[in-house]
């Protein structure tokens, strides 16, 4: 009776596993009939089918061995049948357990392999859908396997091309938008001069001054736009070289002496010695922009404070002024193109966008910090290596 009980237990266990497996397969097949057979399900069928085939071969081999053993032990066919039944009772539960184990192992292997193949493709599909929705900075998953690696590389190439096109379109749109005002000013002043103002020395001087001012604004605007376009262009990397960032900041301070003295603004600097590897020219431009902003918005006889520190491979420069501060509505958009910081006329609105792009090119960021009291404090962080 113990043998019968164990056999029934094995059969019950095997039957339960079989029913659960069949239910799972049926649900996946029904879903696939609606949406198409997935790679995961195809692999599942392939491996489970192979496992069942192997189980069948093993079963046939076991039966053949049992029959041969029965023939050796029995003198007549009746005795051979009795011996075969005895051997079947003895080894049947073990064979059933083997079949169940092989089936579960095959199903588990199929599930694991299907997951390892299908999951990267599903992630890649989600990233591709994000790119199609216009999310140009969507992160593609790390490639797994040669075929998926090639597919990921193709999607990355497509994403970069779309981003490059976006930069070109954005540059042209920005250029055409920002050229309108100075070009209109030059055109209007020229028309007035041609209509007779040239004969009036006072009017002539006034309108020629407007033309000169608009021309200078055009020069600054085009220079800033070209700088920003180069910073954001794909394939244009910073010219990295080792240098002292504190020395670059000190040079920027020395270069800002004339405008700061004209406004009576004092510059205080607390600069730690910081060695970095990056583009000296671009970083100098970013520091110049931060410092000129701080001086421009400082009250007369005010003070601008700079602080440079390095910690765990990250250099941090803060520039603090005590002017009117930044209006709340534009705080979140302050580093975007043509968002004027604190609304002063005559500025291109590209200075802080350049600061942000330079910082990002060096593995860092730029942001506006919260401060107590009046003024504003800008932070630029870059990776030193």
mmCIF file with all atom_site columns, C-alpha atoms in Angstrom, residues 26-171:
data_model
loop_
_atom_site.group_PDB
_atom_site.id
_atom_site.type_symbol
_atom_site.label_atom_id
_atom_site.label_alt_id
_atom_site.label_comp_id
_atom_site.label_asym_id
_atom_site.label_entity_id
_atom_site.label_seq_id
_atom_site.pdbx_PDB_ins_code
_atom_site.Cartn_x
_atom_site.Cartn_y
_atom_site.Cartn_z
_atom_site.occupancy
_atom_site.B_iso_or_equiv
_atom_site.pdbx_formal_charge
_atom_site.auth_seq_id
_atom_site.auth_comp_id
_atom_site.auth_asym_id
_atom_site.auth_atom_id
_atom_site.pdbx_PDB_model_num
ATOM 1   C CA . UNK A 1 26  ? -3.741 28.246  -23.238 1.00 0.00 ? 26  UNK A CA 1
ATOM 2   C CA . UNK A 1 27  ? -3.891 31.816  -21.881 1.00 0.00 ? 27  UNK A CA 1
ATOM 3   C CA . UNK A 1 28  ? -0.724 32.786  -23.746 1.00 0.00 ? 28  UNK A CA 1
ATOM 4   C CA . UNK A 1 29  ? -1.973 31.198  -26.968 1.00 0.00 ? 29  UNK A CA 1
ATOM 5   C CA . UNK A 1 30  ? -5.311 33.028  -26.758 1.00 0.00 ? 30  UNK A CA 1
ATOM 6   C CA . UNK A 1 31  ? -3.497 36.313  -26.207 1.00 0.00 ? 31  UNK A CA 1
ATOM 7   C CA . UNK A 1 32  ? -1.131 35.579  -29.091 1.00 0.00 ? 32  UNK A CA 1
ATOM 8   C CA . UNK A 1 33  ? -4.025 34.830  -31.420 1.00 0.00 ? 33  UNK A CA 1
ATOM 9   C CA . UNK A 1 34  ? -5.157 38.424  -30.880 1.00 0.00 ? 34  UNK A CA 1
ATOM 10  C CA . UNK A 1 35  ? -1.769 40.172  -30.900 1.00 0.00 ? 35  UNK A CA 1
ATOM 11  C CA . UNK A 1 36  ? 0.544  37.761  -32.725 1.00 0.00 ? 36  UNK A CA 1
ATOM 12  C CA . UNK A 1 37  ? 2.941  35.191  -31.330 1.00 0.00 ? 37  UNK A CA 1
ATOM 13  C CA . UNK A 1 38  ? 5.699  36.797  -29.281 1.00 0.00 ? 38  UNK A CA 1
ATOM 14  C CA . UNK A 1 39  ? 9.315  35.693  -29.314 1.00 0.00 ? 39  UNK A CA 1
ATOM 15  C CA . UNK A 1 40  ? 8.931  34.669  -25.682 1.00 0.00 ? 40  UNK A CA 1
ATOM 16  C CA . UNK A 1 41  ? 6.053  32.286  -26.475 1.00 0.00 ? 41  UNK A CA 1
ATOM 17  C CA . UNK A 1 42  ? 7.816  30.867  -29.513 1.00 0.00 ? 42  UNK A CA 1
ATOM 18  C CA . UNK A 1 43  ? 10.882 30.105  -27.389 1.00 0.00 ? 43  UNK A CA 1
ATOM 19  C CA . UNK A 1 44  ? 8.628  28.597  -24.729 1.00 0.00 ? 44  UNK A CA 1
ATOM 20  C CA . UNK A 1 45  ? 7.037  26.186  -27.210 1.00 0.00 ? 45  UNK A CA 1
ATOM 21  C CA . UNK A 1 46  ? 10.400 25.334  -28.748 1.00 0.00 ? 46  UNK A CA 1
ATOM 22  C CA . UNK A 1 47  ? 12.102 24.473  -25.455 1.00 0.00 ? 47  UNK A CA 1
ATOM 23  C CA . UNK A 1 48  ? 9.105  22.725  -23.891 1.00 0.00 ? 48  UNK A CA 1
ATOM 24  C CA . UNK A 1 49  ? 8.655  20.713  -27.078 1.00 0.00 ? 49  UNK A CA 1
ATOM 25  C CA . UNK A 1 50  ? 12.318 19.741  -27.007 1.00 0.00 ? 50  UNK A CA 1
ATOM 26  C CA . UNK A 1 51  ? 11.998 18.759  -23.331 1.00 0.00 ? 51  UNK A CA 1
ATOM 27  C CA . UNK A 1 52  ? 8.940  16.605  -24.048 1.00 0.00 ? 52  UNK A CA 1
ATOM 28  C CA . UNK A 1 53  ? 10.725 14.967  -26.964 1.00 0.00 ? 53  UNK A CA 1
ATOM 29  C CA . UNK A 1 54  ? 13.703 14.200  -24.726 1.00 0.00 ? 54  UNK A CA 1
ATOM 30  C CA . UNK A 1 55  ? 11.331 12.851  -22.069 1.00 0.00 ? 55  UNK A CA 1
ATOM 31  C CA . UNK A 1 56  ? 9.655  10.597  -24.625 1.00 0.00 ? 56  UNK A CA 1
ATOM 32  C CA . UNK A 1 57  ? 12.990 9.244   -25.820 1.00 0.00 ? 57  UNK A CA 1
ATOM 33  C CA . UNK A 1 58  ? 14.049 8.548   -22.236 1.00 0.00 ? 58  UNK A CA 1
ATOM 34  C CA . UNK A 1 59  ? 10.692 6.890   -21.528 1.00 0.00 ? 59  UNK A CA 1
ATOM 35  C CA . UNK A 1 60  ? 10.997 4.603   -24.548 1.00 0.00 ? 60  UNK A CA 1
ATOM 36  C CA . UNK A 1 61  ? 14.524 3.690   -23.532 1.00 0.00 ? 61  UNK A CA 1
ATOM 37  C CA . UNK A 1 62  ? 13.382 2.887   -19.963 1.00 0.00 ? 62  UNK A CA 1
ATOM 38  C CA . UNK A 1 63  ? 10.492 0.730   -21.228 1.00 0.00 ? 63  UNK A CA 1
ATOM 39  C CA . UNK A 1 64  ? 12.840 -1.124  -23.538 1.00 0.00 ? 64  UNK A CA 1
ATOM 40  C CA . UNK A 1 65  ? 15.250 -1.778  -20.675 1.00 0.00 ? 65  UNK A CA 1
ATOM 41  C CA . UNK A 1 66  ? 12.409 -2.955  -18.435 1.00 0.00 ? 66  UNK A CA 1
ATOM 42  C CA . UNK A 1 67  ? 11.203 -5.365  -21.081 1.00 0.00 ? 67  UNK A CA 1
ATOM 43  C CA . UNK A 1 68  ? 14.702 -6.724  -21.583 1.00 0.00 ? 68  UNK A CA 1
ATOM 44  C CA . UNK A 1 69  ? 15.135 -7.133  -17.829 1.00 0.00 ? 69  UNK A CA 1
ATOM 45  C CA . UNK A 1 70  ? 11.783 -8.924  -17.546 1.00 0.00 ? 70  UNK A CA 1
ATOM 46  C CA . UNK A 1 71  ? 12.744 -11.305 -20.339 1.00 0.00 ? 71  UNK A CA 1
ATOM 47  C CA . UNK A 1 72  ? 15.983 -12.146 -18.546 1.00 0.00 ? 72  UNK A CA 1
ATOM 48  C CA . UNK A 1 73  ? 14.239 -12.888 -15.246 1.00 0.00 ? 73  UNK A CA 1
ATOM 49  C CA . UNK A 1 74  ? 11.248 -14.866 -16.577 1.00 0.00 ? 74  UNK A CA 1
ATOM 50  C CA . UNK A 1 75  ? 11.013 -18.254 -18.223 1.00 0.00 ? 75  UNK A CA 1
ATOM 51  C CA . UNK A 1 76  ? 7.549  -17.792 -19.750 1.00 0.00 ? 76  UNK A CA 1
ATOM 52  C CA . UNK A 1 77  ? 5.625  -14.888 -21.229 1.00 0.00 ? 77  UNK A CA 1
ATOM 53  C CA . UNK A 1 78  ? 3.250  -14.891 -18.232 1.00 0.00 ? 78  UNK A CA 1
ATOM 54  C CA . UNK A 1 79  ? 6.120  -14.650 -15.799 1.00 0.00 ? 79  UNK A CA 1
ATOM 55  C CA . UNK A 1 80  ? 7.702  -11.933 -17.976 1.00 0.00 ? 80  UNK A CA 1
ATOM 56  C CA . UNK A 1 81  ? 4.467  -9.944  -17.834 1.00 0.00 ? 81  UNK A CA 1
ATOM 57  C CA . UNK A 1 82  ? 4.324  -10.302 -14.054 1.00 0.00 ? 82  UNK A CA 1
ATOM 58  C CA . UNK A 1 83  ? 7.949  -9.214  -13.733 1.00 0.00 ? 83  UNK A CA 1
ATOM 59  C CA . UNK A 1 84  ? 7.339  -6.264  -16.072 1.00 0.00 ? 84  UNK A CA 1
ATOM 60  C CA . UNK A 1 85  ? 4.363  -5.184  -13.972 1.00 0.00 ? 85  UNK A CA 1
ATOM 61  C CA . UNK A 1 86  ? 6.441  -5.448  -10.812 1.00 0.00 ? 86  UNK A CA 1
ATOM 62  C CA . UNK A 1 87  ? 9.236  -3.397  -12.376 1.00 0.00 ? 87  UNK A CA 1
ATOM 63  C CA . UNK A 1 88  ? 6.709  -0.849  -13.632 1.00 0.00 ? 88  UNK A CA 1
ATOM 64  C CA . UNK A 1 89  ? 5.249  -0.531  -10.132 1.00 0.00 ? 89  UNK A CA 1
ATOM 65  C CA . UNK A 1 90  ? 8.753  -0.048  -8.772  1.00 0.00 ? 90  UNK A CA 1
ATOM 66  C CA . UNK A 1 91  ? 10.081 2.403   -11.365 1.00 0.00 ? 91  UNK A CA 1
ATOM 67  C CA . UNK A 1 92  ? 6.818  3.959   -12.618 1.00 0.00 ? 92  UNK A CA 1
ATOM 68  C CA . UNK A 1 93  ? 6.593  6.676   -9.925  1.00 0.00 ? 93  UNK A CA 1
ATOM 69  C CA . UNK A 1 94  ? 10.249 7.541   -10.474 1.00 0.00 ? 94  UNK A CA 1
ATOM 70  C CA . UNK A 1 95  ? 9.690  7.776   -14.211 1.00 0.00 ? 95  UNK A CA 1
ATOM 71  C CA . UNK A 1 96  ? 6.612  9.970   -13.692 1.00 0.00 ? 96  UNK A CA 1
ATOM 72  C CA . UNK A 1 97  ? 8.597  12.210  -11.380 1.00 0.00 ? 97  UNK A CA 1
ATOM 73  C CA . UNK A 1 98  ? 11.363 12.410  -13.980 1.00 0.00 ? 98  UNK A CA 1
ATOM 74  C CA . UNK A 1 99  ? 8.864  13.415  -16.650 1.00 0.00 ? 99  UNK A CA 1
ATOM 75  C CA . UNK A 1 100 ? 7.393  16.102  -14.381 1.00 0.00 ? 100 UNK A CA 1
ATOM 76  C CA . UNK A 1 101 ? 10.823 17.434  -13.452 1.00 0.00 ? 101 UNK A CA 1
ATOM 77  C CA . UNK A 1 102 ? 11.955 17.549  -17.069 1.00 0.00 ? 102 UNK A CA 1
ATOM 78  C CA . UNK A 1 103 ? 8.758  19.340  -18.036 1.00 0.00 ? 103 UNK A CA 1
ATOM 79  C CA . UNK A 1 104 ? 9.163  21.928  -15.278 1.00 0.00 ? 104 UNK A CA 1
ATOM 80  C CA . UNK A 1 105 ? 12.837 22.371  -16.101 1.00 0.00 ? 105 UNK A CA 1
ATOM 81  C CA . UNK A 1 106 ? 11.990 22.918  -19.750 1.00 0.00 ? 106 UNK A CA 1
ATOM 82  C CA . UNK A 1 107 ? 9.235  25.374  -18.892 1.00 0.00 ? 107 UNK A CA 1
ATOM 83  C CA . UNK A 1 108 ? 11.525 27.244  -16.499 1.00 0.00 ? 108 UNK A CA 1
ATOM 84  C CA . UNK A 1 109 ? 14.324 27.391  -19.046 1.00 0.00 ? 109 UNK A CA 1
ATOM 85  C CA . UNK A 1 110 ? 11.888 28.567  -21.717 1.00 0.00 ? 110 UNK A CA 1
ATOM 86  C CA . UNK A 1 111 ? 10.527 31.287  -19.438 1.00 0.00 ? 111 UNK A CA 1
ATOM 87  C CA . UNK A 1 112 ? 14.002 32.483  -18.417 1.00 0.00 ? 112 UNK A CA 1
ATOM 88  C CA . UNK A 1 113 ? 15.357 32.477  -21.954 1.00 0.00 ? 113 UNK A CA 1
ATOM 89  C CA . UNK A 1 114 ? 12.249 34.129  -23.328 1.00 0.00 ? 114 UNK A CA 1
ATOM 90  C CA . UNK A 1 115 ? 12.476 36.815  -20.680 1.00 0.00 ? 115 UNK A CA 1
ATOM 91  C CA . UNK A 1 116 ? 16.163 37.439  -21.387 1.00 0.00 ? 116 UNK A CA 1
ATOM 92  C CA . UNK A 1 117 ? 15.415 37.888  -25.095 1.00 0.00 ? 117 UNK A CA 1
ATOM 93  C CA . UNK A 1 118 ? 12.047 39.631  -24.968 1.00 0.00 ? 118 UNK A CA 1
ATOM 94  C CA . UNK A 1 119 ? 12.676 42.069  -22.094 1.00 0.00 ? 119 UNK A CA 1
ATOM 95  C CA . UNK A 1 120 ? 15.429 44.076  -23.881 1.00 0.00 ? 120 UNK A CA 1
ATOM 96  C CA . UNK A 1 121 ? 13.238 44.227  -26.987 1.00 0.00 ? 121 UNK A CA 1
ATOM 97  C CA . UNK A 1 122 ? 10.274 45.463  -24.934 1.00 0.00 ? 122 UNK A CA 1
ATOM 98  C CA . UNK A 1 123 ? 12.456 48.142  -23.328 1.00 0.00 ? 123 UNK A CA 1
ATOM 99  C CA . UNK A 1 124 ? 13.791 49.143  -26.725 1.00 0.00 ? 124 UNK A CA 1
ATOM 100 C CA . UNK A 1 125 ? 10.231 49.345  -28.029 1.00 0.00 ? 125 UNK A CA 1
ATOM 101 C CA . UNK A 1 126 ? 9.214  51.666  -25.172 1.00 0.00 ? 126 UNK A CA 1
ATOM 102 C CA . UNK A 1 127 ? 12.227 53.895  -25.874 1.00 0.00 ? 127 UNK A CA 1
ATOM 103 C CA . UNK A 1 128 ? 11.405 53.972  -29.593 1.00 0.00 ? 128 UNK A CA 1
ATOM 104 C CA . UNK A 1 129 ? 7.802  54.922  -28.795 1.00 0.00 ? 129 UNK A CA 1
ATOM 105 C CA . UNK A 1 130 ? 9.090  57.719  -26.540 1.00 0.00 ? 130 UNK A CA 1
ATOM 106 C CA . UNK A 1 131 ? 11.280 59.012  -29.380 1.00 0.00 ? 131 UNK A CA 1
ATOM 107 C CA . UNK A 1 132 ? 8.282  58.863  -31.727 1.00 0.00 ? 132 UNK A CA 1
ATOM 108 C CA . UNK A 1 133 ? 6.350  61.030  -29.235 1.00 0.00 ? 133 UNK A CA 1
ATOM 109 C CA . UNK A 1 134 ? 9.066  63.667  -29.500 1.00 0.00 ? 134 UNK A CA 1
ATOM 110 C CA . UNK A 1 135 ? 11.082 62.780  -26.391 1.00 0.00 ? 135 UNK A CA 1
ATOM 111 C CA . UNK A 1 136 ? 14.451 63.272  -28.087 1.00 0.00 ? 136 UNK A CA 1
ATOM 112 C CA . UNK A 1 137 ? 16.430 62.609  -24.897 1.00 0.00 ? 137 UNK A CA 1
ATOM 113 C CA . UNK A 1 138 ? 14.854 59.208  -24.271 1.00 0.00 ? 138 UNK A CA 1
ATOM 114 C CA . UNK A 1 139 ? 17.445 56.789  -22.896 1.00 0.00 ? 139 UNK A CA 1
ATOM 115 C CA . UNK A 1 140 ? 17.882 53.599  -24.884 1.00 0.00 ? 140 UNK A CA 1
ATOM 116 C CA . UNK A 1 141 ? 18.398 50.397  -22.858 1.00 0.00 ? 141 UNK A CA 1
ATOM 117 C CA . UNK A 1 142 ? 21.832 48.752  -22.777 1.00 0.00 ? 142 UNK A CA 1
ATOM 118 C CA . UNK A 1 143 ? 22.120 46.271  -25.660 1.00 0.00 ? 143 UNK A CA 1
ATOM 119 C CA . UNK A 1 144 ? 22.035 42.539  -24.941 1.00 0.00 ? 144 UNK A CA 1
ATOM 120 C CA . UNK A 1 145 ? 23.258 40.175  -27.656 1.00 0.00 ? 145 UNK A CA 1
ATOM 121 C CA . UNK A 1 146 ? 24.638 40.945  -31.071 1.00 0.00 ? 146 UNK A CA 1
ATOM 122 C CA . UNK A 1 147 ? 21.317 41.349  -32.874 1.00 0.00 ? 147 UNK A CA 1
ATOM 123 C CA . UNK A 1 148 ? 19.790 43.562  -30.187 1.00 0.00 ? 148 UNK A CA 1
ATOM 124 C CA . UNK A 1 149 ? 23.026 45.556  -30.031 1.00 0.00 ? 149 UNK A CA 1
ATOM 125 C CA . UNK A 1 150 ? 22.797 46.313  -33.745 1.00 0.00 ? 150 UNK A CA 1
ATOM 126 C CA . UNK A 1 151 ? 19.135 47.256  -33.413 1.00 0.00 ? 151 UNK A CA 1
ATOM 127 C CA . UNK A 1 152 ? 19.890 49.533  -30.454 1.00 0.00 ? 152 UNK A CA 1
ATOM 128 C CA . UNK A 1 153 ? 22.719 51.184  -32.409 1.00 0.00 ? 153 UNK A CA 1
ATOM 129 C CA . UNK A 1 154 ? 20.326 51.819  -35.303 1.00 0.00 ? 154 UNK A CA 1
ATOM 130 C CA . UNK A 1 155 ? 17.767 53.431  -32.974 1.00 0.00 ? 155 UNK A CA 1
ATOM 131 C CA . UNK A 1 156 ? 20.487 55.524  -31.324 1.00 0.00 ? 156 UNK A CA 1
ATOM 132 C CA . UNK A 1 157 ? 21.639 56.730  -34.742 1.00 0.00 ? 157 UNK A CA 1
ATOM 133 C CA . UNK A 1 158 ? 18.049 57.650  -35.599 1.00 0.00 ? 158 UNK A CA 1
ATOM 134 C CA . UNK A 1 159 ? 17.605 59.458  -32.282 1.00 0.00 ? 159 UNK A CA 1
ATOM 135 C CA . UNK A 1 160 ? 20.791 61.480  -32.800 1.00 0.00 ? 160 UNK A CA 1
ATOM 136 C CA . UNK A 1 161 ? 19.774 62.412  -36.324 1.00 0.00 ? 161 UNK A CA 1
ATOM 137 C CA . UNK A 1 162 ? 16.373 63.588  -35.110 1.00 0.00 ? 162 UNK A CA 1
ATOM 138 C CA . UNK A 1 163 ? 18.036 65.586  -32.357 1.00 0.00 ? 163 UNK A CA 1
ATOM 139 C CA . UNK A 1 164 ? 20.455 67.165  -34.840 1.00 0.00 ? 164 UNK A CA 1
ATOM 140 C CA . UNK A 1 165 ? 17.543 68.136  -37.067 1.00 0.00 ? 165 UNK A CA 1
ATOM 141 C CA . UNK A 1 166 ? 15.761 69.608  -34.075 1.00 0.00 ? 166 UNK A CA 1
ATOM 142 C CA . UNK A 1 167 ? 18.842 71.686  -33.204 1.00 0.00 ? 167 UNK A CA 1
ATOM 143 C CA . UNK A 1 168 ? 19.034 73.008  -36.769 1.00 0.00 ? 168 UNK A CA 1
ATOM 144 C CA . UNK A 1 169 ? 15.328 73.838  -36.846 1.00 0.00 ? 169 UNK A CA 1
ATOM 145 C CA . UNK A 1 170 ? 15.555 75.465  -33.420 1.00 0.00 ? 170 UNK A CA 1
ATOM 146 C CA . UNK A 1 171 ? 18.613 77.482  -34.446 1.00 0.00 ? 171 UNK A CA 1
#
